[in-house]
Coordinates of C-alpha atoms and ligand atoms in Angstrom, one line a residue:
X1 CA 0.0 0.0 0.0
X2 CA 1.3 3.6 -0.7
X3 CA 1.2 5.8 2.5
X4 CA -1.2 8.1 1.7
X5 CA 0.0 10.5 4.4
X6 CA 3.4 10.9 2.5
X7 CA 1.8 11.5 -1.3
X8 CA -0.2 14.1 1.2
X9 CA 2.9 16.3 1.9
X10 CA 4.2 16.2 -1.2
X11 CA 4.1 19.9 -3.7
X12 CA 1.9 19.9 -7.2
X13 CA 5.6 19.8 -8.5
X14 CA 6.6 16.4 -6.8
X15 CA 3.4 14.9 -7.3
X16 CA 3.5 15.3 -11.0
X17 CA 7.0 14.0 -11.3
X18 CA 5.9 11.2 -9.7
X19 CA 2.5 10.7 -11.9
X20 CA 2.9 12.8 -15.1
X21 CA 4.6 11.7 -18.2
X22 CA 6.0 15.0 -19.8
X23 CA 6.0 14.9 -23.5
X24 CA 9.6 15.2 -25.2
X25 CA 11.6 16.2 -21.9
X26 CA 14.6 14.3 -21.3
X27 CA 14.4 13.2 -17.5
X28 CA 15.7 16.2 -15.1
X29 CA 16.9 15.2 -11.5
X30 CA 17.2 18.5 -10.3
X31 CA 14.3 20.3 -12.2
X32 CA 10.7 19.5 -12.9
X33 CA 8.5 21.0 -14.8
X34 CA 5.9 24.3 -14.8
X35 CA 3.0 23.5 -13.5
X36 CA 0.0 26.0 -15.3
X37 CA -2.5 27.1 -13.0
X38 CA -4.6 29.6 -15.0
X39 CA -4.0 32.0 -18.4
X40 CA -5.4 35.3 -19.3
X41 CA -5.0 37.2 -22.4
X42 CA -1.5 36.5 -23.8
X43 CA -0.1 35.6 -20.1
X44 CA -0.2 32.2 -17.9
X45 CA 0.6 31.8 -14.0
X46 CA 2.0 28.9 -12.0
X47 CA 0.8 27.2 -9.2
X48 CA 3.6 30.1 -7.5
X49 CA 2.0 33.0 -8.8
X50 CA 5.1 33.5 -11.3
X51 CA 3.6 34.6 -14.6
X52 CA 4.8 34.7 -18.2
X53 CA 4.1 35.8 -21.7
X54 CA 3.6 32.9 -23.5
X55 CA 5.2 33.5 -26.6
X56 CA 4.3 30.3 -28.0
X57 CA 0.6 30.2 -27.5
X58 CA 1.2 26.8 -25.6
X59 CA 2.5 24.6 -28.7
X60 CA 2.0 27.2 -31.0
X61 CA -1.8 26.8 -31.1
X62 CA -3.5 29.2 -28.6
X63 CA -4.6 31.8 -31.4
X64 CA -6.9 34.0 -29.9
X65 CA -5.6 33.9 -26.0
X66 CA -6.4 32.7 -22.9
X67 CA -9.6 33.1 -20.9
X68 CA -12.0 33.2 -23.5
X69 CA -15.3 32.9 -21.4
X70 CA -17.5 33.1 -25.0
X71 CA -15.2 29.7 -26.0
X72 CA -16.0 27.9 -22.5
X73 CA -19.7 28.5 -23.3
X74 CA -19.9 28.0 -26.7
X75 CA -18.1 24.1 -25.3
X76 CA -20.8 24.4 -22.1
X77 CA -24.2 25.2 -24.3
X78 CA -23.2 22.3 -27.0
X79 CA -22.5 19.6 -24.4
X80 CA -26.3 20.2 -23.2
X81 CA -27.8 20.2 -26.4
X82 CA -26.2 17.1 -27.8
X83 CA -22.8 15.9 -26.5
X84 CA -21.8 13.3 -28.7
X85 CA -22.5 11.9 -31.9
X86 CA -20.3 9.8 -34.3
X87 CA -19.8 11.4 -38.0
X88 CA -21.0 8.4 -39.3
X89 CA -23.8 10.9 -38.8
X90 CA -23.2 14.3 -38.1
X91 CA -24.6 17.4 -36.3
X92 CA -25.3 21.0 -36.6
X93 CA -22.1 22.5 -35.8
X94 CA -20.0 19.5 -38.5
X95 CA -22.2 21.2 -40.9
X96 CA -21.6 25.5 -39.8
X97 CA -18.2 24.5 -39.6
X98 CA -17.8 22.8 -42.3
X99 CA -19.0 25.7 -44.6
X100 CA -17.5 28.0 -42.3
X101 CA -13.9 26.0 -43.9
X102 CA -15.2 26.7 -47.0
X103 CA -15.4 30.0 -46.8
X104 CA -12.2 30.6 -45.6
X105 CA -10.3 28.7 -47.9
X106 CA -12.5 30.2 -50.5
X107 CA -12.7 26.9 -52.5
X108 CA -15.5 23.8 -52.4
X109 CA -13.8 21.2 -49.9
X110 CA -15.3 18.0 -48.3
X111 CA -14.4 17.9 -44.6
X112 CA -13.0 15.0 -42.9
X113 CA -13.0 15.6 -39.1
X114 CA -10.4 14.0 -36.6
X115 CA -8.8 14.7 -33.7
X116 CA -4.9 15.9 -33.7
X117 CA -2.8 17.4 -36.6
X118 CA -1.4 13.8 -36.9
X119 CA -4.4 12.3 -37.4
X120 CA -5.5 14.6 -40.4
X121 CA -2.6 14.3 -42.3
X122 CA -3.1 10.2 -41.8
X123 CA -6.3 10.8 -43.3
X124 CA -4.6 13.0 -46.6
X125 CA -2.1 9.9 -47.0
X126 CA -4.8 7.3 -46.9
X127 CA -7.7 9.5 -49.0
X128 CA -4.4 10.0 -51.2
X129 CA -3.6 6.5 -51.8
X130 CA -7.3 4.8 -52.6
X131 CA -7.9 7.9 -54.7
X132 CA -5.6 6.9 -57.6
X133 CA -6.2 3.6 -56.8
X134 CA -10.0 4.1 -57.7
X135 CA -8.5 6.5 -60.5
X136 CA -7.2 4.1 -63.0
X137 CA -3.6 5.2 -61.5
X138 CA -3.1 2.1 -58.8
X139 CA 0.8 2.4 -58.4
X140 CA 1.0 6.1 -57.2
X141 CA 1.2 5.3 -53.1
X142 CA 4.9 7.3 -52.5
X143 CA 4.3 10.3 -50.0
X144 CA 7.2 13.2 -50.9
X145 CA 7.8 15.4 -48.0
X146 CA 10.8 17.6 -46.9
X147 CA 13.4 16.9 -44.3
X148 CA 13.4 19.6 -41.1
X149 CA 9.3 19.6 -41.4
X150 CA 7.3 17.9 -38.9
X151 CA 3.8 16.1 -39.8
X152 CA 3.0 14.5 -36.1
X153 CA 4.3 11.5 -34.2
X154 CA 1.7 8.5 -35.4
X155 CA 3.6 5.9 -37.8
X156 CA 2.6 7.4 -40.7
X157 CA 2.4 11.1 -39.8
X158 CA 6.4 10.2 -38.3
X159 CA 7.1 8.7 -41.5
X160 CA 6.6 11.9 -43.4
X161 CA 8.3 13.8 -40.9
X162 CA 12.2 14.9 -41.9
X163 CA 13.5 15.3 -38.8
X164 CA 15.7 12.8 -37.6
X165 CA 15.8 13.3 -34.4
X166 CA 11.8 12.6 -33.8
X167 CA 12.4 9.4 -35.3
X168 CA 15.4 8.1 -34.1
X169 CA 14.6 4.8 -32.3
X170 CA 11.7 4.8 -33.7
X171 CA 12.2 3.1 -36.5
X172 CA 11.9 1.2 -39.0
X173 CA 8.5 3.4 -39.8
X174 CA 5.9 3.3 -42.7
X175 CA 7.6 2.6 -46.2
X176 CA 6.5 4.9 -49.5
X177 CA 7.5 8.0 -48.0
X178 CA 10.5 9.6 -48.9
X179 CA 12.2 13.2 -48.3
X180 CA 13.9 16.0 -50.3
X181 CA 15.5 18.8 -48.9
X182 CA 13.8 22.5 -48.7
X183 CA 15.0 26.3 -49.5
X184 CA 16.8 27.3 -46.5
X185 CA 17.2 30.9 -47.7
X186 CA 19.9 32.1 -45.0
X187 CA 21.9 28.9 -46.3
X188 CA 21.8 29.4 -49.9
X189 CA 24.8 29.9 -51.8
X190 CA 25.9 33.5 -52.0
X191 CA 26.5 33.7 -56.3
X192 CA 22.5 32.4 -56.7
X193 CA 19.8 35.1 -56.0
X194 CA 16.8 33.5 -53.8
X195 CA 14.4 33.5 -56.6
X196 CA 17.0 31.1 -58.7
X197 CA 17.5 29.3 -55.4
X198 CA 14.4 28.2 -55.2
X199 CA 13.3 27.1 -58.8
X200 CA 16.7 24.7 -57.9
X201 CA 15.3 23.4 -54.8
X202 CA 11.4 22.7 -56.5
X203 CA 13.5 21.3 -59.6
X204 CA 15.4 19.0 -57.1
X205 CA 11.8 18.1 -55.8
X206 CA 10.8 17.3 -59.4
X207 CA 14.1 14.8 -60.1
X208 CA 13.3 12.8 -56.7
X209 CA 9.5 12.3 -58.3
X210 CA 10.7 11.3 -61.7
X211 CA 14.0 9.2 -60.4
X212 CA 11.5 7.4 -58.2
X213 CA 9.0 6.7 -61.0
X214 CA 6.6 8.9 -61.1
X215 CA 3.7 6.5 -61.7
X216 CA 4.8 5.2 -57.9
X217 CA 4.3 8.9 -56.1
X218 CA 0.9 9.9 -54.8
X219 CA 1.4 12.7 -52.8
X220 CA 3.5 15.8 -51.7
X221 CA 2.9 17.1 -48.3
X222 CA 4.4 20.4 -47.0
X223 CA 3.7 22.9 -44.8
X224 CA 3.3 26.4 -46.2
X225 CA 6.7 27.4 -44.2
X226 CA 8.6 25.2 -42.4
X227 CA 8.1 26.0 -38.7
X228 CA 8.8 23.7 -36.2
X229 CA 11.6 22.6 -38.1
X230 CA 13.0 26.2 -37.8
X231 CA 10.9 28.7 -39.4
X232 CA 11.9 28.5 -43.3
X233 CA 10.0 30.8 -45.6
X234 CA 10.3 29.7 -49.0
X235 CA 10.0 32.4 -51.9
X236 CA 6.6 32.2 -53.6
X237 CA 8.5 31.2 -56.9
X238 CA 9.2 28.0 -54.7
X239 CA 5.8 27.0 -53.9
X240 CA 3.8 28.0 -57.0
X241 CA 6.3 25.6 -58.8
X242 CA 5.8 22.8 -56.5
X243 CA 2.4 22.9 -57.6
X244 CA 3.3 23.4 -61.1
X245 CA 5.1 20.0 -61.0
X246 CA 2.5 18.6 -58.8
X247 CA 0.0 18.9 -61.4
X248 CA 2.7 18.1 -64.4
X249 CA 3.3 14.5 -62.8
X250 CA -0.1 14.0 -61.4
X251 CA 1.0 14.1 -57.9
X252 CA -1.5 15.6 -55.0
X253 CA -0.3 18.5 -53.3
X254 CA -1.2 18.2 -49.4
X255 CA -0.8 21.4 -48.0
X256 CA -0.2 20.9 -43.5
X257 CA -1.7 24.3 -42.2
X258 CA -1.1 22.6 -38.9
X259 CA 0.9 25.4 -37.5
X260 CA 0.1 28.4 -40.4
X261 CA -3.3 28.0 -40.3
X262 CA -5.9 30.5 -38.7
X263 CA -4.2 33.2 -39.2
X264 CA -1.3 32.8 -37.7
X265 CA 1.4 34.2 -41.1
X266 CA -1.5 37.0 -41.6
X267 CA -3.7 35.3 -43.6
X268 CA -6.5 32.9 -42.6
X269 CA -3.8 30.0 -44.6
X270 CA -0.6 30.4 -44.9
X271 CA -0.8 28.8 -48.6
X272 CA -3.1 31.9 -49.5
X273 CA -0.2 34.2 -48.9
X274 CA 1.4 32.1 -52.3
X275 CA -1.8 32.0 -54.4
X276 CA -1.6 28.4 -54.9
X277 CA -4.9 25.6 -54.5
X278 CA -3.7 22.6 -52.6
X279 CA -5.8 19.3 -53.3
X280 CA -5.9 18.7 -49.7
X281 CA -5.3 21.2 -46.5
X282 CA -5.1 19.5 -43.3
X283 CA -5.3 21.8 -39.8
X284 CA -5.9 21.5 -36.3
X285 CA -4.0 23.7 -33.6
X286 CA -5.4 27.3 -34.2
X287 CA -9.0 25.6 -35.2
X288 CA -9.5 25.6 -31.7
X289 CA -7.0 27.7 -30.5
X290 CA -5.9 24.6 -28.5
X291 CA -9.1 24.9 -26.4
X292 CA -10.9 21.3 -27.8
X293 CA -8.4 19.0 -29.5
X294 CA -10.3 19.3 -33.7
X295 CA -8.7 18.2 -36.9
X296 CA -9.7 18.8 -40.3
X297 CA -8.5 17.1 -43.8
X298 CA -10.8 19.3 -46.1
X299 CA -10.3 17.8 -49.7
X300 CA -11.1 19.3 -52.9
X301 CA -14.6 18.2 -54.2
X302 CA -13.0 16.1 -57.5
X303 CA -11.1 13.5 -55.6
X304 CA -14.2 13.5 -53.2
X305 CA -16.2 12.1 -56.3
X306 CA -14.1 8.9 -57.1
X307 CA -15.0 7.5 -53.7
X308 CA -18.7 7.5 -54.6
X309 CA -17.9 4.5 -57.2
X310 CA -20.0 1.7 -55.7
X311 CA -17.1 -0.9 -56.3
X312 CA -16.2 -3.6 -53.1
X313 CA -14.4 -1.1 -50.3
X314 CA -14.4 2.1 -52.5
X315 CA -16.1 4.2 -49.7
X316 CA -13.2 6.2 -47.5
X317 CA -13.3 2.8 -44.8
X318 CA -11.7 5.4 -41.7
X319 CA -13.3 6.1 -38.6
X320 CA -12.5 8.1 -35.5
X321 CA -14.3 8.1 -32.1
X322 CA -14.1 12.0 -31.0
X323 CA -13.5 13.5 -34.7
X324 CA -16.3 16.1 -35.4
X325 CA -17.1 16.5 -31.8
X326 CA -19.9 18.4 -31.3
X327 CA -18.5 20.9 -28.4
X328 CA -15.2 20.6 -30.2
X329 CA -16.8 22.4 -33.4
X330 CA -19.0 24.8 -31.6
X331 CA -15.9 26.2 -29.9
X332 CA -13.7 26.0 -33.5
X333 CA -17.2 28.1 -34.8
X334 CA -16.8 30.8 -32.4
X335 CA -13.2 30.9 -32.2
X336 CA -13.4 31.8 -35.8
X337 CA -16.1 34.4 -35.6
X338 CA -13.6 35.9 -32.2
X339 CA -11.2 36.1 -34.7
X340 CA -12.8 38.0 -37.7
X341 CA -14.4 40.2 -34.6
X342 CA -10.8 41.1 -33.9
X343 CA -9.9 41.2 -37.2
X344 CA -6.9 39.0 -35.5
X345 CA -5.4 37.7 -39.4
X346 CA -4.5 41.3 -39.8
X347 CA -3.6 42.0 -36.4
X348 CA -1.0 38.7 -36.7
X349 CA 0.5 40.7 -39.8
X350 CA 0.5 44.4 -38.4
X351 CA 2.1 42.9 -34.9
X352 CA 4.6 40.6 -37.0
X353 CA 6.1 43.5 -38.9
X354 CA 6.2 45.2 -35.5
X355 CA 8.5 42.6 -34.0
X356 CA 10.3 42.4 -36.8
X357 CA 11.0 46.0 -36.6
X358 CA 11.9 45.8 -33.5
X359 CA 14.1 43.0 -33.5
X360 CA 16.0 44.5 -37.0
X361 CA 19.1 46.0 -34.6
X362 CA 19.7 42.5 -33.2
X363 CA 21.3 41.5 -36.2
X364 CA 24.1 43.3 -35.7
X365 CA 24.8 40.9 -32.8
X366 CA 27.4 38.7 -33.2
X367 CA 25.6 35.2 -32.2
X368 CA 22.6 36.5 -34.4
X369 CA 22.8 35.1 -37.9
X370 CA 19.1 35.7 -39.2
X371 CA 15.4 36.9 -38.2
X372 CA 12.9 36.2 -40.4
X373 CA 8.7 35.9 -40.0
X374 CA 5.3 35.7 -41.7
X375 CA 2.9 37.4 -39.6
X376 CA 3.2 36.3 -35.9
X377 CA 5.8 33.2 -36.5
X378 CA 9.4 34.7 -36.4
X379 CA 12.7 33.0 -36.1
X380 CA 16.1 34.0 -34.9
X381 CA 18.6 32.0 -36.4
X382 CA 21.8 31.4 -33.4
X383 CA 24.9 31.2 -34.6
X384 CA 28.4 30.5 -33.4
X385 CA 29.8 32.4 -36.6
X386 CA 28.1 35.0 -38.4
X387 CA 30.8 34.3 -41.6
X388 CA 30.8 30.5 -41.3
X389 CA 26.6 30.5 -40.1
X390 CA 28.5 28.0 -38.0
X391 CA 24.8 27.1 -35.8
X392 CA 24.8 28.4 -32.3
X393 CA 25.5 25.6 -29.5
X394 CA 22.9 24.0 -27.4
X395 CA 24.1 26.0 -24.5
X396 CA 24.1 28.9 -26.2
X397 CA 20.5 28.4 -27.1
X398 CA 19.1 27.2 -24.4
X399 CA 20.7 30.1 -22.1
X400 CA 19.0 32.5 -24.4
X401 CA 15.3 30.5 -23.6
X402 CA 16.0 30.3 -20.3
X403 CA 17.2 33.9 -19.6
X404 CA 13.6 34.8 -21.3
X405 CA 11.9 32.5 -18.7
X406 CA 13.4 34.0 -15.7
X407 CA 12.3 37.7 -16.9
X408 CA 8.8 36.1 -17.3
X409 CA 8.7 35.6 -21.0
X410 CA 8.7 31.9 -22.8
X411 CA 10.1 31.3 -26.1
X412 CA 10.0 28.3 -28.3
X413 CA 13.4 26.9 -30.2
X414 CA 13.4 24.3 -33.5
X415 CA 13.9 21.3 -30.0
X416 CA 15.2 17.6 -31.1
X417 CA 14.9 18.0 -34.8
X418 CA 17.5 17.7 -37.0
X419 CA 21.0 17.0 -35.2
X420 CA 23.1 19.5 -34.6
X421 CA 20.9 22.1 -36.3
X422 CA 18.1 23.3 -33.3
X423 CA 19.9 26.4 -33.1
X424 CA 16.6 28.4 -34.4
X425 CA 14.7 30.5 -31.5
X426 CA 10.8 30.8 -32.3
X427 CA 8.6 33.7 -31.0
X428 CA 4.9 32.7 -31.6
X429 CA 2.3 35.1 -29.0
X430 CA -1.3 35.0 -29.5
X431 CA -2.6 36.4 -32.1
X432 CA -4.6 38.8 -29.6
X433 CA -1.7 40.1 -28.2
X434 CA -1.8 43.7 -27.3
X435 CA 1.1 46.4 -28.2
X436 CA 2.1 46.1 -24.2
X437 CA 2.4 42.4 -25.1
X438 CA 4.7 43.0 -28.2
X439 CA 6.8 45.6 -26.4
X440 CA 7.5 43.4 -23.4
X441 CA 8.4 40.8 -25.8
X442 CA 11.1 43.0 -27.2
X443 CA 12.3 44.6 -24.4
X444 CA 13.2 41.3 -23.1
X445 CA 14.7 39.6 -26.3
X446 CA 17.1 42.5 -26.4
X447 CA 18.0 42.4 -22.3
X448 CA 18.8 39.1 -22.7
X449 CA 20.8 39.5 -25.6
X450 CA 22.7 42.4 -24.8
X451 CA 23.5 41.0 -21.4
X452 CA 24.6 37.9 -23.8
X453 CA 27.4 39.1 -25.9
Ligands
PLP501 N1 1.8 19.2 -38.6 C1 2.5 20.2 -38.1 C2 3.1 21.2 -39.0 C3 2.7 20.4 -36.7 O1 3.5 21.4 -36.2 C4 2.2 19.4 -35.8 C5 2.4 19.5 -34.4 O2 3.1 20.3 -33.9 C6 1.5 18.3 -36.4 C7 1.3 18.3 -37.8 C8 0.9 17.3 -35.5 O3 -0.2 17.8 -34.8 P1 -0.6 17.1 -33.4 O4 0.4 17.4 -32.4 O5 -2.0 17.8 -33.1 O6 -0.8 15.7 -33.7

């Protein structure tokens, strides 16, 4: 028996140490981690009292802020009504949001509801496959995606990922998917100009598809800028060519607005700020703004129609318990209609350009190679070298995180990803951030890095 009395005595801290599983944390003797009591506007407290600026909206998902009271009712009036009900049916608010989508992403979709960001890009792989299997095209099943992007942590979702690190003992994974690598602008070669850069990258994109046979490939998947993997923003040329050679080979593009979604580079999608139409757009995070776990694969209306063949097994044969819950898509409704109140995609790009304003001095500083952003997702690229872009050390970068913690502001870094490469700071705030908010932020990345020199 466990004395009761002991587990009594023990703090929130020790207690979850002892019962909590932290999610990618290497085991810590001597620390243990935040406990959250309670978030308001941009800003969380611990069970201390200590509070913070979350610049990182959590996991880079709490869009429109914490302590939305209209969110908590929207979840509260829902769950009386009608709490649960599979999408083998569906329900009122599967049907608002799912035009709601529509709307947005100003095309005609079909919406496939799950739960995570892994789960919908699971989804885009399998709908991918059986499509061109139904399509008189059976051998396309290969899934092109780029190393340094992240697509979740399932098998297959894992399996499209290119970072190295996530995987690492993982493996083996799902065969058929296969990486290439991505414009990495600050890294290009200095006699190219971007724009030539990155037709070479989309061409080198195009060689993997043929050299693999391009009757074999079903899908590429990317993510409209890399950011998890470090916060690489192609040049448009880059992305409208992808598609070009998409649609050359016969190859569907799968566009992860995991992360970029809902408003989060300035638009409502990050792929609208390249004017290209993905076949499939997969989200989650910012659907929600983190406050009911959502997923969405919408997928354009034509591949929709070649599972309405009456053939054995040609209906999409994938089902999910909590997908397309009910309370989950009343909350993603009014988190939406918060965000066009607040006109928050425009706010994302007016308070972006202020931080990256702001932050322009800072790369005179010597461990500074690069700042870049869309709208409210900006990276600060460490370096140990500003001539070699030598990448800063792990101490180096995680003495500039924690130097932000302990002035009461949390930043996010490019963690366990590719090795020797996680030298990429991230600043991600709520998208409801007020100016205060922005200037704190900056006041406190430049303390730390002047007192860093
Ligand atoms: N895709 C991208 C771009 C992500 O950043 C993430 C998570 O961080 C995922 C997919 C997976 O989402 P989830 O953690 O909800 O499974």
């Amino acid at each position: 028996m466990k004395s009761l009395e002991i587990e009594k005595n023990l703090s929130l801290e020790e207690k979850n140490k002892k019962v909590v599983w932290p999610h990618i944390s290497p085991y810590r003797e001597d620390k243990a981690p935040m406990v959250v009591e309670s978030g308001k506007g941009s800003w969380i407290e611990d069970t201390h009292g200590n509070r913070y600026l979350d610049g990182m909206s959590g996991l880079w998902c709490v869009n429109v802020g914490y302590g939305r009271e209209e969110l908590a009712k929207a979840a509260y009036d829902q769950m009386l009504e009608m709490a649960y009900t599979p999408m083998t049916q569906s329900h009122v608010p599967a049907i608002e949001l799912a035009e709601k989508i529509n709307e947005l992403l100003d095309d005609d979709y079909m919406i496939f509801y799950s739960n995570s960001g892994s789960d919908a890009n699971e989804v885009a792989f399998k709908i991918a496959r059986q499509y061109h299997q139904q399509h008189d095209d059976p051998n396309r099943f290969k899934i092109v995606s780029r190393y340094r992007a992240y697509h979740g942590s399932s098998m297959g979702a894992l399996s499209a990922t290119g970072q190295a690190l996530r995987k690492y003992k993982y493996e083996p994974l799902s065969t058929g998917f296969l990486h290439v690598a991505p414009p990495d602008n600050y890294r290009k070669p200095e006699d190219m100009t971007v724009e030539q850069y990155n037709i070479q990258k989309a061409r080198e994109l195009e060689e993997a598809i043929i050299w693999e046979q391009k009757e074999t490939v079903a899908a590429v998947i990317m993510e409209p800028l890399i950011s998890g993997g470090g916060i690489l923003i192609p040049d448009a040329s880059y992305v409208k060519e992808v598609e070009r050679i998409c649609k050359r080979h016969g190859v569907l593009l799968i566009i992860d607005e995991v992360i970029c979604g809902f408003g989060r580079t300035g638009k409502a999608f990050g792929h609208q700020q390249f004017g290209v139409r993905p076949d499939m757009v997969t989200m989650a995070k910012g659907l929600t703004s983190g406050y009911s776990p959502l997923s969405i694969t919408a997928v354009k209306k034509d591949i929709y129609e070649v599972f309405k063949q009456r053939g054995e097994c040609s209906h999409f044969r994938h089902v999910n318990t909590f997908g397309g819950n009910p309370a989950a898509c009343a909350v993603a409704l009014k988190n939406i209609e918060i965000m066009e109140k607040e006109n928050l995609f425009e706010r994302a790009e007016k308070l972006g350009e202020r931080l990256l304003d702001g932050l322009e001095e800072l790369k005179n500083h010597p461990y500074v190679g690069d700042i870049r952003g869309m709208g409210l997702i900006i990276g600060i690229e460490i370096v140990e070298d500003k001539t070699t872009k030598e990448p800063g050390s792990d101490e180096r970068v995680g003495k500039f995180i924690s130097n932000c913690k302990s002035r009461g502001l949390i930043i996010g870094r490019n963690g366990e990803t590719v090795s020797g490469q996680n030298n990429i700071l991230a600043l991600c705030p709520p998208l409801s951030s007020t100016d205060q908010d922005i200037e704190f932020i900056l006041e406190t990345v430049k303390e730390v890095f002047y007192e860093n020199v």
